[in-house]
Coordinates of C-alpha atoms in Angstrom, one line a residue:
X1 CA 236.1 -88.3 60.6
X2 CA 237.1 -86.1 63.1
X3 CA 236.9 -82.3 64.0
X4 CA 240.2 -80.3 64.1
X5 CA 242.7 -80.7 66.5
X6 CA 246.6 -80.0 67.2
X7 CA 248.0 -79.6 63.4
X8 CA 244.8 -77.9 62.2
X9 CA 244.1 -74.3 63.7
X10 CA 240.2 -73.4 63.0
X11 CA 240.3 -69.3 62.2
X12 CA 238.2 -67.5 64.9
X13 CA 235.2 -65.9 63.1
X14 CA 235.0 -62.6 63.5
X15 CA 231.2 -61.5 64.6
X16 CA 229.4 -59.5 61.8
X17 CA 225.5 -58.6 61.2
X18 CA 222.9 -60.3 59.6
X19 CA 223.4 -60.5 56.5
X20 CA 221.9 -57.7 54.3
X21 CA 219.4 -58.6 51.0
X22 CA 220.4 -57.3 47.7
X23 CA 218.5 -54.6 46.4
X24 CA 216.9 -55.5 42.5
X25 CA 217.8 -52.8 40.4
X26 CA 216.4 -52.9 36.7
X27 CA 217.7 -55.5 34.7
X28 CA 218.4 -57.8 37.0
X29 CA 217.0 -61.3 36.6
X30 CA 213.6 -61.8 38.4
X31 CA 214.4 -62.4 42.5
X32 CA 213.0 -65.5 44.0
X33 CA 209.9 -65.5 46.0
X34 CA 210.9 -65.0 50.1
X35 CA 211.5 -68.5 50.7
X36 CA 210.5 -67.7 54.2
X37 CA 207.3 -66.9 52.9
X38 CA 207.6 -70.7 51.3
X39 CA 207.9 -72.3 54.8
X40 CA 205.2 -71.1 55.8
X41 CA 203.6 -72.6 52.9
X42 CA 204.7 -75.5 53.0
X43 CA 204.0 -75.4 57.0
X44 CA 207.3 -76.0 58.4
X45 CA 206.9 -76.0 62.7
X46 CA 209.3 -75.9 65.2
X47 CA 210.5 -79.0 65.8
X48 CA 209.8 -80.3 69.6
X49 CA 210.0 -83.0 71.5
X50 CA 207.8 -86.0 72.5
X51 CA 205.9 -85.5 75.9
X52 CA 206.7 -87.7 78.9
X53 CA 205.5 -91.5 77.6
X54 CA 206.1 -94.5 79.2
X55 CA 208.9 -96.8 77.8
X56 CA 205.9 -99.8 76.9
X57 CA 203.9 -97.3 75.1
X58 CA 206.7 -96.1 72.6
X59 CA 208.2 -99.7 72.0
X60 CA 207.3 -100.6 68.0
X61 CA 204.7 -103.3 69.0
X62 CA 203.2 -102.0 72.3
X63 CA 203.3 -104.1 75.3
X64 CA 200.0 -105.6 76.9
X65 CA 199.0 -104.4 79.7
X66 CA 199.5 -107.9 81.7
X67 CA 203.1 -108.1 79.8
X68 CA 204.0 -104.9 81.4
X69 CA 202.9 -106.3 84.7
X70 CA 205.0 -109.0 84.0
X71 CA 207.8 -107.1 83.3
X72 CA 207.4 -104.9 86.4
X73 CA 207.6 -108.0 88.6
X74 CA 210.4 -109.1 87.1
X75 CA 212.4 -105.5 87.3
X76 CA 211.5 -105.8 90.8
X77 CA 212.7 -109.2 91.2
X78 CA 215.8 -109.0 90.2
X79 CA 216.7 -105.5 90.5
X80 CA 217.0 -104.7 87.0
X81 CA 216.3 -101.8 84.6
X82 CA 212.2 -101.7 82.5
X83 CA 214.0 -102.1 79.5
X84 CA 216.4 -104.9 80.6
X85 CA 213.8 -106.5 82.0
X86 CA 212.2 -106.8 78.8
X87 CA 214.4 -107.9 76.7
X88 CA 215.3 -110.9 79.3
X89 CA 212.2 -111.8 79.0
X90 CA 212.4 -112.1 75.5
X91 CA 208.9 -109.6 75.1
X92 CA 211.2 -106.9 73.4
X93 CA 214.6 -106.4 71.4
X94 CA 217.4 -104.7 72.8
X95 CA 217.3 -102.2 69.6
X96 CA 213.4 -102.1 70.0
X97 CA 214.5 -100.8 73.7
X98 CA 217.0 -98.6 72.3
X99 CA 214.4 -96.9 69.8
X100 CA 211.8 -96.3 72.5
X101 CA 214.5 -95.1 74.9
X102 CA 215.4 -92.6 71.9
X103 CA 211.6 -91.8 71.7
X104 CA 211.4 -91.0 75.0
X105 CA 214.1 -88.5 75.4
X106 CA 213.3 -87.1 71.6
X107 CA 216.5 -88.5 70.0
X108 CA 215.7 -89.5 66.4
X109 CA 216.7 -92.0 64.1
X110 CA 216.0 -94.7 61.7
X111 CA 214.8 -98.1 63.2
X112 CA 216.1 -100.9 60.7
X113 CA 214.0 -101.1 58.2
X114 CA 212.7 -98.1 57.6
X115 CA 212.8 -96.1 54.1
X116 CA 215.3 -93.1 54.9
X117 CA 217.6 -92.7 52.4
X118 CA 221.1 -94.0 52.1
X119 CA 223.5 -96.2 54.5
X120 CA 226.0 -92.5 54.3
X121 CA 223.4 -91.2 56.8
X122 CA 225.0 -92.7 59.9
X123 CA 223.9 -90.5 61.8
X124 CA 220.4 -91.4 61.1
X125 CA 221.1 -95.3 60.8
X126 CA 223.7 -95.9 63.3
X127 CA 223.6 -93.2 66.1
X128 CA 225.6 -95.0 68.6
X129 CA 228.2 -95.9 66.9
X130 CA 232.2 -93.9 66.4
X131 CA 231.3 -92.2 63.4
X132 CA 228.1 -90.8 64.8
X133 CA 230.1 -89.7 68.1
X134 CA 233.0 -87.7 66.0
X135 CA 229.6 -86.0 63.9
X136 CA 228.5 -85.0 67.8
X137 CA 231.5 -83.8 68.7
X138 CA 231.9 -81.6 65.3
X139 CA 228.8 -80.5 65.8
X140 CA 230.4 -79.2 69.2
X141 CA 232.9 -78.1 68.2
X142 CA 231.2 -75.9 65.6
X143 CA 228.5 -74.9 68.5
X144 CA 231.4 -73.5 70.7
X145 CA 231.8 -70.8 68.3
X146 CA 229.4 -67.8 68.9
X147 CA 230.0 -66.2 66.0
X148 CA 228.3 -69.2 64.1
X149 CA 225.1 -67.4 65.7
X150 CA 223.1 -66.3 62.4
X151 CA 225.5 -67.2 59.4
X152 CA 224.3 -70.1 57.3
X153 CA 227.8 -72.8 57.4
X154 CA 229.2 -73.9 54.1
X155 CA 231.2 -77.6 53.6
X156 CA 233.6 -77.3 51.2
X157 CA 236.4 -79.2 49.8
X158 CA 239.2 -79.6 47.4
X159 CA 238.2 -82.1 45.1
X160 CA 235.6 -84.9 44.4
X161 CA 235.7 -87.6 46.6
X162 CA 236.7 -85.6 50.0
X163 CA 233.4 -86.3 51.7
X164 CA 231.9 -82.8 51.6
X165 CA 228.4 -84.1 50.6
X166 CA 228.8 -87.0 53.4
X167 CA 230.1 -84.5 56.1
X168 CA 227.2 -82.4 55.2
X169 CA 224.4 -84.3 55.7
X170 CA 225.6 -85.9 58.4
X171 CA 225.9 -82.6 60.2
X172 CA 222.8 -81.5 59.6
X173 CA 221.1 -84.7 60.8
X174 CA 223.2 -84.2 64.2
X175 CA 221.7 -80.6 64.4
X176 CA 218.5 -82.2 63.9
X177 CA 218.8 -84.4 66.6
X178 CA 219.4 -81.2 69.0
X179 CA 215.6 -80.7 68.7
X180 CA 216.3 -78.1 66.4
X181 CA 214.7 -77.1 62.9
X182 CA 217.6 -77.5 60.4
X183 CA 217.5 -76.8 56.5
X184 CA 220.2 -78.5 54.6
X185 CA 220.8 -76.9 51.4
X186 CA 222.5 -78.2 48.1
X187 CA 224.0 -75.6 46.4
X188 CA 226.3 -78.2 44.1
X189 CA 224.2 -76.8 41.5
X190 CA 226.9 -79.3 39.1
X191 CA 226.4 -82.9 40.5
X192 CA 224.4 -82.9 43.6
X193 CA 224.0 -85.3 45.5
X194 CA 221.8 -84.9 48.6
X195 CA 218.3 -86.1 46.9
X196 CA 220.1 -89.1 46.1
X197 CA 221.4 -89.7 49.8
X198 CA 218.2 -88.6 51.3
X199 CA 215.9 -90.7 49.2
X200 CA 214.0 -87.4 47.9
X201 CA 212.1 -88.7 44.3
X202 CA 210.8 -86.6 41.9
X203 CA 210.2 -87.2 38.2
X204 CA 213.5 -88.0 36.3
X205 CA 213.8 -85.5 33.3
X206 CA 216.7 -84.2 31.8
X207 CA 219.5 -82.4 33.4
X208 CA 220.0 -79.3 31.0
X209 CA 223.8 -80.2 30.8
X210 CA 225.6 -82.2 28.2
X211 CA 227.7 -85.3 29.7
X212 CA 225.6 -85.2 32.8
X213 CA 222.9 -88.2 34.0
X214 CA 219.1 -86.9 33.7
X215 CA 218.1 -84.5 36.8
X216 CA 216.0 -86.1 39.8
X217 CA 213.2 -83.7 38.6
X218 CA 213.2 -82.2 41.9
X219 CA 212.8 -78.6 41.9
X220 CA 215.2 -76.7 44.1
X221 CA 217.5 -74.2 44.6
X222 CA 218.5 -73.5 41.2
X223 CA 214.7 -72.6 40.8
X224 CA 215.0 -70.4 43.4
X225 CA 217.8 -68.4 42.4
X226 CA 216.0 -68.3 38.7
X227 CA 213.5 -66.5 40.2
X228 CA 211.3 -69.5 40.2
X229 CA 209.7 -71.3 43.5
X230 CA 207.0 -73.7 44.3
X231 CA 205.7 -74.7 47.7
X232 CA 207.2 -78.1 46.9
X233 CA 211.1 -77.1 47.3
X234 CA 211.4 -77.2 50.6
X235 CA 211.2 -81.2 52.2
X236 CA 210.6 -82.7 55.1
X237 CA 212.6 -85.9 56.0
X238 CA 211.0 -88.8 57.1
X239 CA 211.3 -90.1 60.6
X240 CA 213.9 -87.1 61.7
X241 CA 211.2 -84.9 62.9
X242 CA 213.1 -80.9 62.6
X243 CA 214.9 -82.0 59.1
X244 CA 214.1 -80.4 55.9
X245 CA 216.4 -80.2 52.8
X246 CA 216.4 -78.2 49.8
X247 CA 217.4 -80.1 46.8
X248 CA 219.8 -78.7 44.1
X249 CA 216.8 -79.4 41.4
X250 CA 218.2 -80.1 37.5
X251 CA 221.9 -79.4 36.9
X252 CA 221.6 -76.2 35.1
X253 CA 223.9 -74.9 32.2
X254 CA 225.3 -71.7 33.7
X255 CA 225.7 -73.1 37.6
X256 CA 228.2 -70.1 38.9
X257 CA 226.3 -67.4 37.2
X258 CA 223.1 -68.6 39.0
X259 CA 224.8 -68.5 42.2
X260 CA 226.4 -65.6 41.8
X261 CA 223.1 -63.5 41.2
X262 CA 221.6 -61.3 44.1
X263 CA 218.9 -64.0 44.7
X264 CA 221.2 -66.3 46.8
X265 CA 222.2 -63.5 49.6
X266 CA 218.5 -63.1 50.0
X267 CA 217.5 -66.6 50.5
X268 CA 220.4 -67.0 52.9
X269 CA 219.0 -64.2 55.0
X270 CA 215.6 -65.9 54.5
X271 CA 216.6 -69.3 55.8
X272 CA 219.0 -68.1 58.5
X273 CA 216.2 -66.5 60.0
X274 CA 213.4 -69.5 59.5
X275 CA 216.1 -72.1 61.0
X276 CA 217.6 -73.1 63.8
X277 CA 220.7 -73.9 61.4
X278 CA 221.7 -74.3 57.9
X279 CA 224.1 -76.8 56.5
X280 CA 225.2 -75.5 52.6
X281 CA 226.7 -78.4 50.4
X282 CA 228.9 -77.1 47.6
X283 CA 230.2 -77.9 44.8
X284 CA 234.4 -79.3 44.8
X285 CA 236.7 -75.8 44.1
X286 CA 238.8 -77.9 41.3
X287 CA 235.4 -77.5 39.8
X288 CA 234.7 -74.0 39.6
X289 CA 234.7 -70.8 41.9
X290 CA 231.1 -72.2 43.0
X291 CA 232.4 -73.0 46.3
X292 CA 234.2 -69.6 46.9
X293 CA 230.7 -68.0 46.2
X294 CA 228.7 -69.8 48.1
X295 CA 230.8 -69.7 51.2
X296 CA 231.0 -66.2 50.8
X297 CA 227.7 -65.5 51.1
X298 CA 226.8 -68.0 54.2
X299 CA 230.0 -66.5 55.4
X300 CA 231.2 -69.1 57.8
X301 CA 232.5 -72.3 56.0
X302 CA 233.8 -76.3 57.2
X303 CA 236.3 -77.8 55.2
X304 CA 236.8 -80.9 54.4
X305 CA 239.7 -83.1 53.6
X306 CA 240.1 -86.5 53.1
X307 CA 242.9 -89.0 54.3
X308 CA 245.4 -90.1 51.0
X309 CA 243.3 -88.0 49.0
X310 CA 243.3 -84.5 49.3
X311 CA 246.4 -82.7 48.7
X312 CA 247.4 -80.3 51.5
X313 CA 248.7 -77.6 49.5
X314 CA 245.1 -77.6 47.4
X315 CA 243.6 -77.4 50.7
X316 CA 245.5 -74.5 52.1
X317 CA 245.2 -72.7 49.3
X318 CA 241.4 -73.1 49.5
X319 CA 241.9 -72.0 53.2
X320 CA 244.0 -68.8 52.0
X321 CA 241.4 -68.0 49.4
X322 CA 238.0 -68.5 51.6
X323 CA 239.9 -65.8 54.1
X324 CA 241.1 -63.3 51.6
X325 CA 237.6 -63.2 50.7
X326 CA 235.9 -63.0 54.2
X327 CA 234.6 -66.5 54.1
X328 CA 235.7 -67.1 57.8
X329 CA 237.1 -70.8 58.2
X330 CA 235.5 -72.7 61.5
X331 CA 237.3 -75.8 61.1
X332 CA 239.0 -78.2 59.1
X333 CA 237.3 -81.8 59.3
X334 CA 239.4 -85.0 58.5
X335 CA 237.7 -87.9 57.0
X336 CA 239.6 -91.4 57.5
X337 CA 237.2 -93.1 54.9

């Protein structure tokens, strides 16, 4: 996966205004509850970073005090780093070490081991390696672009398959990472995905759509833009401290008509001005003008296409269409996998 380069022209985003909320006018279907007024509910903070520790203190078993003189003779001996020190004397891992170094300069991620949703996240589970460097760099990329500032980003794609829900969430953990609050949204109201990658449980029920598995039970955006919300929607993720996704909640039976109701421009406004950034997952565009209608509204989207899978003149098209209606593109992402 790697941001666009020579080949792939990212359109410059034109700078606009927040984005206004729709007025209700009678007969319209009931409009959400502010979700900003549901962060504070649910007591989202700003996200911030640990306070000076020393590297002993923040290792996952703590160090003695007499084997952290022992250590500190040995540094000293041989001229050698706290951490190395440690780990030559066998009293610590070199990935304990590289956790507690993250700790101490408030870079989070997932130790082995711990519960936080699926191998996909790399950028949770492996933050040091490739893929997790070309995420950073997208992310970047993206953050060279001023006109971001105050637009909610949609991923979209051609087809199922591309990586859009991978790409997403990935980029929203790497936003995370900045120190930042970031909400993650899933707005594939059709076959969503990011409960499932994140781990998020709820109580399995069905999805309200023929064909389709039974819904995670999670309630979520499709609540929302029902005019329905719950304190609940909104969730933290575990052990990446400024990470919060709203789920998709059950597939519902009339997915584009939900979206395209006035409640989704308000909760855009809402969130854009509660986070630091917002990620949107959407649904595939061979599915449905879903993605067209949720890009419009965040008005900035990320493509996404993927190598021997995606054909080109799908995805230009989707380009062409996004600008004809003012979705402005910021970049086309190519995913090897």
């Amino acid at each position: 996966m790697r941001p666009a380069r020579s080949g792939t022209k990212a359109a410059a985003l034109t700078a606009g205004e927040p984005m206004p909320g729709a007025q209700t006018t009678p007969g319209e279907p009931p409009r959400a509850e502010p979700l900003i007024e549901l962060l504070a509910e649910t007591g989202v903070e700003r996200s911030s970073a640990l306070g000076p520790a020393r590297l002993g203190e923040l290792l996952p078993v703590p160090l003695t005090e007499a084997d952290a003189d022992r250590i500190a003779d040995y540094q000293r001996a041989r001229g050698l780093r706290f951490g190395q020190a440690a780990v030559a004397l066998r009293l610590a891992s070199q990935a304990d070490v590289d956790w507690a170094l993250s700790q101490q300069y408030g870079y989070a991620w997932v130790r082995e081991g711990e519960d936080a949703g699926s191998p996909e996240l790399v950028q949770a589970h492996a933050p040091f390696d490739a893929t997790a460097e070309a995420f950073r760099d997208l992310r970047a990329h993206l953050m060279n672009q001023p006109e971001l500032a105050r637009r909610a980003l949609a991923v979209v794609s051609t087809r199922a398959g591309d990586g859009r829900s991978f790409v997403a969430a990935n980029l929203a953990i790497a936003f995370s990472q900045l120190g930042a609050n970031t909400l993650l949204v899933d707005a594939d109201l059709r076959r969503p995905r990011q409960h499932a990658l994140f781990g998020l449980q709820g109580k399995p029920g069905p999805s309200g759509v023929p064909g389709l598995p039974e819904s995670s039970g999670l309630p979520g955006l499709a609540d929302l833009l029902a005019g329905r919300g719950t304190r609940h929607m909104v969730r933290k993720v575990p052990h990446l401290p400024g990470l919060h996704v709203l789920p998709a909640g059950a597939p519902p039976p009339n997915p584009l008509e939900l979206l395209q109701r006035p409640n989704l421009a308000v909760l855009l406004g809402d969130v854009v001005r509660a986070f630091d950034y917002v990620i949107v997952d959407t649904p595939a565009a061979a599915a449905g003008a879903d993605a067209r209608v949720v890009a419009t509204a965040c008005g900035a989207a990320l493509a996404v296409a993927r190598k021997d899978h995606t054909p080109m003149a799908a995805l230009q098209d989707l380009a062409d269409a996004l600008l004809r209606l003012r979705a402005h593109l910021a970049g086309v992402v190519f995913n090897p996998a």
